[in-house]
Coordinates of C-alpha atoms in Angstrom, one line a residue:
M1 CA -20.4 70.1 43.1
S2 CA -21.1 73.8 41.3
Q3 CA -22.0 76.8 43.3
S4 CA -25.4 77.9 43.0
S5 CA -26.2 81.3 41.5
S6 CA -26.7 83.0 44.7
A7 CA -23.4 81.8 45.9
I8 CA -21.4 83.0 43.1
F9 CA -23.8 86.4 43.5
P10 CA -24.6 86.8 47.1
H11 CA -26.2 90.0 46.7
L12 CA -29.1 88.5 44.1
S13 CA -32.1 86.1 45.0
S14 CA -32.7 84.4 42.1
K15 CA -31.3 83.6 38.5
P16 CA -32.3 86.0 35.7
K17 CA -34.6 84.3 32.9
V18 CA -32.5 84.2 29.6
L19 CA -33.8 82.9 26.4
V20 CA -30.6 81.7 24.8
I21 CA -30.8 81.5 20.8
A22 CA -28.3 79.2 19.6
E23 CA -29.0 78.0 16.1
A24 CA -25.9 76.1 15.9
A25 CA -25.6 74.2 19.3
N26 CA -24.9 70.7 19.2
P27 CA -22.7 68.3 22.1
E28 CA -21.9 66.0 19.7
W29 CA -20.2 67.9 17.0
V30 CA -17.0 70.1 16.8
S31 CA -16.3 74.0 15.8
V32 CA -19.3 76.5 16.0
P33 CA -21.9 73.9 17.1
L34 CA -20.0 72.7 20.1
V35 CA -19.0 76.4 21.1
G36 CA -22.9 77.2 20.9
W37 CA -23.7 74.0 22.7
S38 CA -21.1 74.2 25.5
L39 CA -22.0 77.8 26.4
A40 CA -25.5 77.6 26.4
N41 CA -25.2 74.7 28.6
A42 CA -22.5 76.4 31.0
L43 CA -25.1 79.2 31.6
R44 CA -27.4 77.0 33.0
E45 CA -25.6 77.3 36.4
V46 CA -26.0 81.0 36.4
A47 CA -29.2 81.8 34.7
D48 CA -32.7 80.1 34.0
V49 CA -31.9 79.6 30.5
H50 CA -34.1 78.4 27.8
L51 CA -32.2 77.4 24.5
V52 CA -33.6 78.2 21.2
T53 CA -32.2 75.9 18.5
Q54 CA -31.8 74.4 15.1
I55 CA -34.0 71.1 14.6
R56 CA -30.8 69.1 13.5
N57 CA -29.6 69.4 16.9
R58 CA -32.9 68.2 18.8
D59 CA -31.7 64.3 19.0
A60 CA -28.3 65.2 20.1
I61 CA -29.7 67.6 23.1
L62 CA -32.2 65.1 24.1
R63 CA -29.5 62.5 24.5
T64 CA -28.2 64.9 27.3
G65 CA -31.5 64.4 29.2
L66 CA -32.6 68.0 28.6
I67 CA -36.6 68.1 28.2
E68 CA -37.7 69.5 25.1
G69 CA -40.3 72.2 25.8
K70 CA -39.1 72.7 29.2
D71 CA -35.2 73.2 28.8
F72 CA -34.9 73.8 24.9
T73 CA -37.0 74.3 21.8
A74 CA -36.0 72.9 18.4
I75 CA -36.7 75.3 15.5
N76 CA -37.8 73.3 12.1
S77 CA -36.0 76.0 9.5
E78 CA -35.1 73.2 7.0
A79 CA -37.6 74.4 4.4
V80 CA -34.9 77.4 3.8
T81 CA -31.6 76.0 5.8
R82 CA -31.1 72.7 3.8
P83 CA -31.4 73.6 0.4
M84 CA -29.0 76.8 1.2
Y85 CA -26.7 74.7 2.8
Q86 CA -26.6 72.2 0.0
L87 CA -25.8 75.5 -2.2
G88 CA -23.0 76.4 -0.1
Q89 CA -21.8 73.0 -0.3
I90 CA -21.6 73.3 -3.9
L91 CA -20.1 76.9 -4.3
S92 CA -17.4 76.3 -1.8
M93 CA -16.4 73.4 -4.3
G94 CA -14.7 71.2 -1.6
K95 CA -15.1 69.8 2.0
G96 CA -13.9 72.1 4.6
K97 CA -13.1 74.8 2.3
G98 CA -14.4 78.1 1.0
W99 CA -15.6 79.5 4.8
T100 CA -16.6 82.8 3.7
M101 CA -18.7 81.8 0.8
R102 CA -20.6 79.3 3.3
T103 CA -20.8 81.9 5.9
A104 CA -22.2 84.1 3.1
I105 CA -25.1 81.5 1.9
A106 CA -25.8 80.8 5.5
A107 CA -26.4 84.5 6.1
I108 CA -29.0 84.7 3.4
A109 CA -30.9 81.5 5.2
Y110 CA -30.5 82.7 8.9
P111 CA -33.1 85.5 9.1
Y112 CA -35.8 82.6 8.2
F113 CA -34.8 80.7 11.4
E114 CA -35.4 84.3 13.8
R115 CA -38.7 84.8 11.8
L116 CA -39.6 81.6 13.1
V117 CA -38.1 82.0 16.5
W118 CA -40.1 85.3 16.7
Q119 CA -43.7 83.4 16.1
K120 CA -42.6 81.1 18.8
F121 CA -41.3 83.5 21.6
G122 CA -42.4 87.0 20.5
A123 CA -45.4 86.9 22.8
A124 CA -43.7 85.7 25.6
I125 CA -41.0 88.4 25.2
K126 CA -43.4 91.1 25.0
A127 CA -45.4 89.7 27.9
G128 CA -41.9 90.2 30.0
D129 CA -41.3 86.2 30.5
Y130 CA -37.6 86.9 30.1
D131 CA -34.9 89.2 31.4
I132 CA -32.7 89.2 28.8
V133 CA -32.5 87.5 25.2
H134 CA -29.2 86.5 24.3
R135 CA -28.2 85.3 21.0
I136 CA -24.8 83.0 21.0
T137 CA -24.7 81.5 17.7
P138 CA -24.1 82.5 14.6
L139 CA -20.4 83.7 15.9
S140 CA -19.9 85.4 12.5
P141 CA -20.2 89.3 13.0
T142 CA -21.5 89.6 9.3
M143 CA -24.7 87.7 10.8
N144 CA -27.2 90.2 11.4
S145 CA -30.3 89.6 13.7
P146 CA -33.7 90.2 12.4
I147 CA -35.6 90.3 15.8
A148 CA -33.2 92.6 17.4
R149 CA -35.2 95.4 17.4
R150 CA -38.2 93.9 18.3
V151 CA -37.0 92.4 21.2
T152 CA -35.7 95.6 22.3
A153 CA -38.7 97.6 21.7
A154 CA -40.6 94.7 24.1
G155 CA -38.3 96.6 26.7
V156 CA -36.1 93.4 26.9
P157 CA -32.0 93.6 26.7
F158 CA -30.8 91.9 23.5
M159 CA -27.3 90.7 23.9
M160 CA -25.1 89.0 21.1
G161 CA -21.9 87.1 21.1
P162 CA -19.4 86.4 21.4
L163 CA -19.0 87.3 17.6
N164 CA -15.6 86.4 16.0
G165 CA -14.4 85.8 12.8
G166 CA -13.4 87.4 9.5
V167 CA -10.0 87.9 10.4
P168 CA -7.9 89.0 7.4
W169 CA -5.6 86.7 5.3
P170 CA -1.9 88.0 6.2
K171 CA 0.2 89.4 3.5
G172 CA 2.2 86.8 1.4
F173 CA -0.5 84.0 1.5
D174 CA -2.6 84.3 -1.5
S175 CA -1.9 80.9 -2.6
E176 CA -3.0 79.2 0.4
R177 CA -5.7 81.6 0.4
R178 CA -6.8 80.5 -3.3
R179 CA -6.1 76.8 -2.3
E180 CA -8.6 77.2 0.5
R181 CA -11.3 78.7 -2.3
E182 CA -11.5 81.8 -0.5
W183 CA -12.3 84.1 -3.3
L184 CA -15.3 85.5 -1.5
S185 CA -13.1 86.8 1.3
Y186 CA -11.4 89.5 -1.1
V187 CA -14.8 91.3 -0.7
R188 CA -15.8 90.3 2.6
G189 CA -15.6 93.5 4.0
A190 CA -18.8 94.5 2.1
Y191 CA -21.1 92.9 4.6
K192 CA -20.8 96.2 6.5
L193 CA -23.2 97.7 4.0
M194 CA -25.7 95.1 4.4
P195 CA -29.3 96.1 5.5
G196 CA -29.7 95.5 9.1
R197 CA -26.1 95.6 10.4
N198 CA -26.6 98.8 11.9
N199 CA -30.0 98.6 13.3
T200 CA -28.8 94.8 14.9
L201 CA -25.9 96.9 16.7
K202 CA -28.0 99.9 17.6
A203 CA -30.6 97.4 19.0
A204 CA -28.2 95.4 21.2
S205 CA -28.1 96.3 24.6
A206 CA -24.7 94.2 24.9
I207 CA -22.1 92.8 22.7
L208 CA -19.6 90.2 23.2
T209 CA -16.5 90.3 21.1
G210 CA -14.4 87.1 20.9
S211 CA -11.3 89.0 19.4
H212 CA -9.8 92.2 19.5
Y213 CA -10.0 92.2 15.6
T214 CA -14.1 91.7 15.7
A215 CA -13.8 94.7 18.4
S216 CA -12.0 96.5 15.8
E217 CA -14.7 96.4 13.7
I218 CA -17.6 97.5 15.8
P219 CA -18.5 101.1 14.9
I220 CA -17.3 103.7 17.6
Q221 CA -20.4 104.7 18.5
Y222 CA -21.4 101.4 19.8
K223 CA -18.1 100.4 21.8
E224 CA -19.4 101.4 24.9
K225 CA -21.5 98.2 25.1
C226 CA -18.9 96.1 23.8
F227 CA -17.3 93.4 26.0
Y228 CA -14.0 91.4 25.1
L229 CA -14.4 87.9 25.8
P230 CA -12.7 85.3 23.7
E231 CA -15.2 82.6 22.1
N232 CA -13.4 79.4 23.1
A233 CA -13.2 77.4 26.3
I234 CA -12.5 73.8 27.6
D235 CA -14.7 71.4 29.7
P236 CA -12.2 69.9 32.5
T237 CA -14.0 66.8 32.4
R238 CA -13.1 66.2 28.7
F239 CA -9.6 67.3 29.6
N240 CA -8.5 65.4 32.3
L241 CA -4.9 64.3 31.7
I242 CA -1.6 66.2 32.5
A243 CA 1.8 66.1 30.5
K244 CA 4.4 65.0 32.6
Q245 CA 6.8 67.4 30.4
D246 CA 9.6 64.6 30.6
L247 CA 12.8 66.5 29.3
E248 CA 15.1 63.2 29.1
G249 CA 15.6 62.2 25.5
P250 CA 14.1 63.8 22.3
L251 CA 11.4 66.3 22.9
H252 CA 8.0 65.5 21.6
A253 CA 5.8 67.6 19.5
C254 CA 2.5 67.3 18.1
F255 CA 0.3 69.1 15.8
I256 CA -3.8 69.1 15.9
G257 CA -6.0 70.0 13.2
R258 CA -7.6 70.0 9.9
L259 CA -4.5 69.4 7.2
V260 CA -5.2 72.3 5.2
P261 CA -3.2 75.0 4.1
Y262 CA -3.8 78.1 6.2
K263 CA -2.9 75.7 9.3
G264 CA 0.8 75.2 8.2
P265 CA 1.6 71.7 8.9
D266 CA 3.7 71.9 5.9
M267 CA 5.4 74.6 7.2
L268 CA 6.1 72.9 10.6
L269 CA 7.8 69.8 8.9
E270 CA 10.2 72.2 7.0
A271 CA 10.9 73.9 10.1
A272 CA 11.3 71.1 12.2
A273 CA 13.0 68.5 9.7
G274 CA 17.0 69.4 10.9
L275 CA 15.7 68.7 14.7
I276 CA 13.7 65.5 13.6
Q277 CA 16.6 63.8 11.5
S278 CA 18.9 64.7 14.1
G279 CA 16.8 62.6 16.8
K280 CA 16.2 65.5 18.9
L281 CA 12.5 65.7 18.0
T282 CA 9.6 63.6 17.3
L283 CA 6.1 64.9 16.0
D284 CA 2.5 63.6 16.1
I285 CA 0.2 65.2 13.5
I286 CA -3.3 64.5 14.3
G287 CA -5.9 65.3 12.0
D288 CA -7.2 64.7 8.3
G289 CA -7.6 66.9 5.4
P290 CA -6.9 67.5 1.9
M291 CA -3.2 67.9 2.4
I292 CA -2.6 64.5 3.8
Q293 CA -0.8 63.0 0.5
T294 CA 1.5 66.1 0.4
L295 CA 2.4 65.5 3.7
R296 CA 3.2 62.2 3.3
D297 CA 5.4 62.9 0.4
Q298 CA 6.8 65.7 2.3
I299 CA 7.8 63.3 5.1
V300 CA 9.2 60.7 2.8
K301 CA 11.2 63.6 0.7
L302 CA 12.7 64.8 4.0
S303 CA 13.6 61.3 5.6
L304 CA 11.3 62.1 8.7
Q305 CA 9.4 58.8 8.6
K306 CA 11.0 57.0 11.6
S307 CA 9.9 60.2 14.0
V308 CA 6.7 61.8 12.6
T309 CA 3.7 59.7 12.7
L310 CA 0.4 60.9 10.5
H311 CA -2.5 59.4 13.0
G312 CA -5.3 60.9 10.8
W313 CA -8.6 61.8 12.4
Q314 CA -9.2 60.7 15.9
G315 CA -11.8 61.0 18.7
H316 CA -11.7 63.3 21.0
E317 CA -10.1 60.8 24.0
E318 CA -8.0 59.3 21.3
V319 CA -6.6 62.9 20.6
Q320 CA -5.8 63.6 24.3
S321 CA -3.8 60.4 25.0
I322 CA -1.9 61.2 21.9
A323 CA -1.3 64.8 22.8
V324 CA -0.5 64.5 26.3
Q325 CA 2.7 62.6 25.6
S326 CA 4.1 65.7 23.9
N327 CA 5.9 68.6 25.5
L328 CA 4.9 71.0 22.4
L329 CA 1.8 72.0 20.2
T330 CA 3.4 73.1 17.3
F331 CA 0.8 75.1 15.9
P332 CA 1.9 77.6 13.1
S333 CA -1.8 78.5 11.6
I334 CA -1.8 82.0 9.9
R335 CA -5.4 82.4 10.3
E336 CA -7.1 81.1 13.3
F337 CA -10.4 82.6 14.6
G338 CA -10.6 81.4 18.3
G339 CA -7.7 79.2 18.6
G340 CA -9.6 76.4 21.0
V341 CA -6.8 73.9 20.1
V342 CA -4.6 76.0 21.6
L343 CA -6.5 76.3 25.3
E344 CA -7.0 72.3 24.9
A345 CA -3.4 71.9 25.0
M346 CA -2.6 74.2 27.5
A347 CA -5.2 72.5 29.4
L348 CA -3.4 69.4 29.3
G349 CA 0.0 71.0 30.0
V350 CA 1.3 70.9 26.6
V351 CA 3.0 74.1 25.9
P352 CA 1.9 76.3 22.5
V353 CA 4.3 77.6 20.1
I354 CA 2.1 79.5 17.8
V355 CA 2.2 82.1 15.1
D356 CA 1.6 85.4 16.5
Y357 CA -1.8 86.3 14.5
A358 CA -5.4 86.6 15.4
G359 CA -6.9 83.9 18.3
P360 CA -3.9 82.1 19.1
G361 CA -1.8 85.1 19.7
E362 CA -4.5 86.5 21.9
L363 CA -4.4 83.5 24.1
V364 CA -0.6 82.7 24.5
D365 CA 2.2 85.0 25.8
D366 CA 5.6 84.4 27.3
E367 CA 4.3 83.3 30.5
V368 CA 2.7 80.1 28.9
G369 CA 4.1 79.4 25.7
Y370 CA 5.9 80.7 22.8
K371 CA 4.9 83.3 19.8
I372 CA 6.3 83.4 16.2
P373 CA 6.0 86.8 14.6
I374 CA 3.6 86.9 11.5
G375 CA 5.6 87.3 8.2
S376 CA 5.7 85.8 5.0
R377 CA 5.9 82.1 4.5
A378 CA 9.9 81.8 4.5
Q379 CA 10.0 84.2 7.6
I380 CA 7.9 81.9 9.4
I381 CA 9.7 79.0 8.7
A382 CA 12.9 80.6 9.8
A383 CA 11.6 82.0 13.1
Y384 CA 9.9 78.7 14.1
R385 CA 13.1 76.6 13.1
S386 CA 15.0 79.3 15.3
C387 CA 12.5 78.8 18.0
L388 CA 12.7 75.0 18.2
E389 CA 16.2 75.0 18.0
D390 CA 16.2 77.0 21.2
I391 CA 13.6 75.2 22.9
V392 CA 15.5 71.9 22.6
T393 CA 19.0 73.6 23.3
D394 CA 17.3 74.6 26.7
P395 CA 13.8 73.1 27.5
S396 CA 14.3 73.7 31.2
A397 CA 11.4 76.3 31.0
L398 CA 8.9 73.9 29.9
P399 CA 7.7 72.8 33.1
R400 CA 7.0 76.3 34.2
L401 CA 5.1 77.2 31.2
S402 CA 3.1 74.2 31.5
Q403 CA 2.0 74.8 34.9
N404 CA 1.5 78.5 34.0
G405 CA -1.0 77.2 31.3
Q406 CA -3.2 74.9 33.0
E407 CA -3.8 77.6 35.7
R408 CA -4.6 80.1 33.3
V409 CA -7.2 77.6 31.7
R410 CA -8.8 76.8 34.9
N411 CA -9.2 80.4 35.9
R412 CA -10.2 81.8 32.8
F413 CA -11.3 79.3 30.2
T414 CA -13.4 76.8 31.3
W415 CA -17.0 77.1 30.4
A416 CA -17.7 77.5 33.9
A417 CA -15.6 80.4 34.4
K418 CA -16.7 82.2 31.1
A419 CA -20.7 81.7 32.2
R420 CA -19.6 83.8 35.6
Q421 CA -18.2 86.5 33.4
I422 CA -21.4 86.3 31.1
R423 CA -23.4 86.4 34.3
Q424 CA -21.7 90.0 35.2
V425 CA -22.7 91.5 31.9
Y426 CA -26.5 90.0 32.7
N427 CA -26.2 91.8 36.2
W428 CA -25.1 95.0 34.5
L429 CA -27.8 94.9 31.7
M430 CA -30.5 94.1 34.6
N431 CA -28.8 97.4 36.8
E432 CA -27.9 95.2 39.3
T433 CA -24.6 96.4 38.9
K434 CA -23.3 99.8 37.9
N435 CA -19.7 99.4 36.7
K436 CA -19.5 97.9 33.4
P437 CA -17.6 94.6 33.8
D438 CA -13.8 94.2 32.4
F439 CA -12.7 90.3 32.3
F440 CA -8.9 91.0 30.8

């Protein structure tokens, strides 16, 4: 049974009324929509939440048992959203590619959604029906909020985040950048010149930053209202198995993610080839994507067929069942904004081996896993190989790292824990507490 708000915050008599705006919030999807839904839903434990989302999420939300009109409102912005989405598909020229282009197109369409939100809720906001307006998604810091100034002018605190994204491509990976069709990323910094950015940041009463990089991009005059809070978390009911960390025989590793250049599955195969060939390591690759045939060819070329399994796309239950057989999550992604898969592995007791850059590098330290320094492709492969060889030679630390990772996720990175942290920001905004919260 979850604790009531008054039990968590005994000095408060009631939950604050919060209008949560999450254009992307869908319990049946992944990535940003799942983050939007998971956080908005978790906040119901600490606040009286009314969720405002886009019409495409309506049916999935109804299937959770929420009541339309009472618990959530679905805004139909398809007149603009659909054609702009289709344009983004065309310009990015590939499924799952051209993320910066898709974000830029979405930034053009998004203001129409907020315009409709204001038409629906502006009067209630002005009447003081809500204590706080909290925009969770879009997560991208390039997405301005046209209604931020209106909310603030009505005397209601406006909060954004967690904002995350736009991590620069590391040097030496221009070929991967081009293969991802990330041409627009070369001029991404131009978003800082967009009309409305300064107005949005100025109007916001609180800004959650999902990474240290995002925090570094907030102008200094707004730093005092920023709170560092990584965007990802896990649902313990979805990750309810635990790896045994059996150290007898070969160690077992897994890779989970889209098979695309920046996630580095080909680098992993090259780094681990010697250990796999010698029978000291097995590897499960879970995911699908445009690199699938390239990986098949690489596996054959390196004679790894007996100990490497390409599972393709799998549903959540299947992913968990496969991953929990592993000792290690081997995930050499070189441009990961959040790193949710790392938290998921830690929740299962699978020890992460990651590249120390962006999201994963902020989630992993030597108490819970292994970090490989960012560098050139050749340097990462060499360092990854060396790290795996050290682990295989002496795996005795794995049970301790596994246990530490599980505890860290339980204490800091469940959606319920994140909701409690955000409730502290709500309290600060409503002057219920004087000291600015600091979570990490």
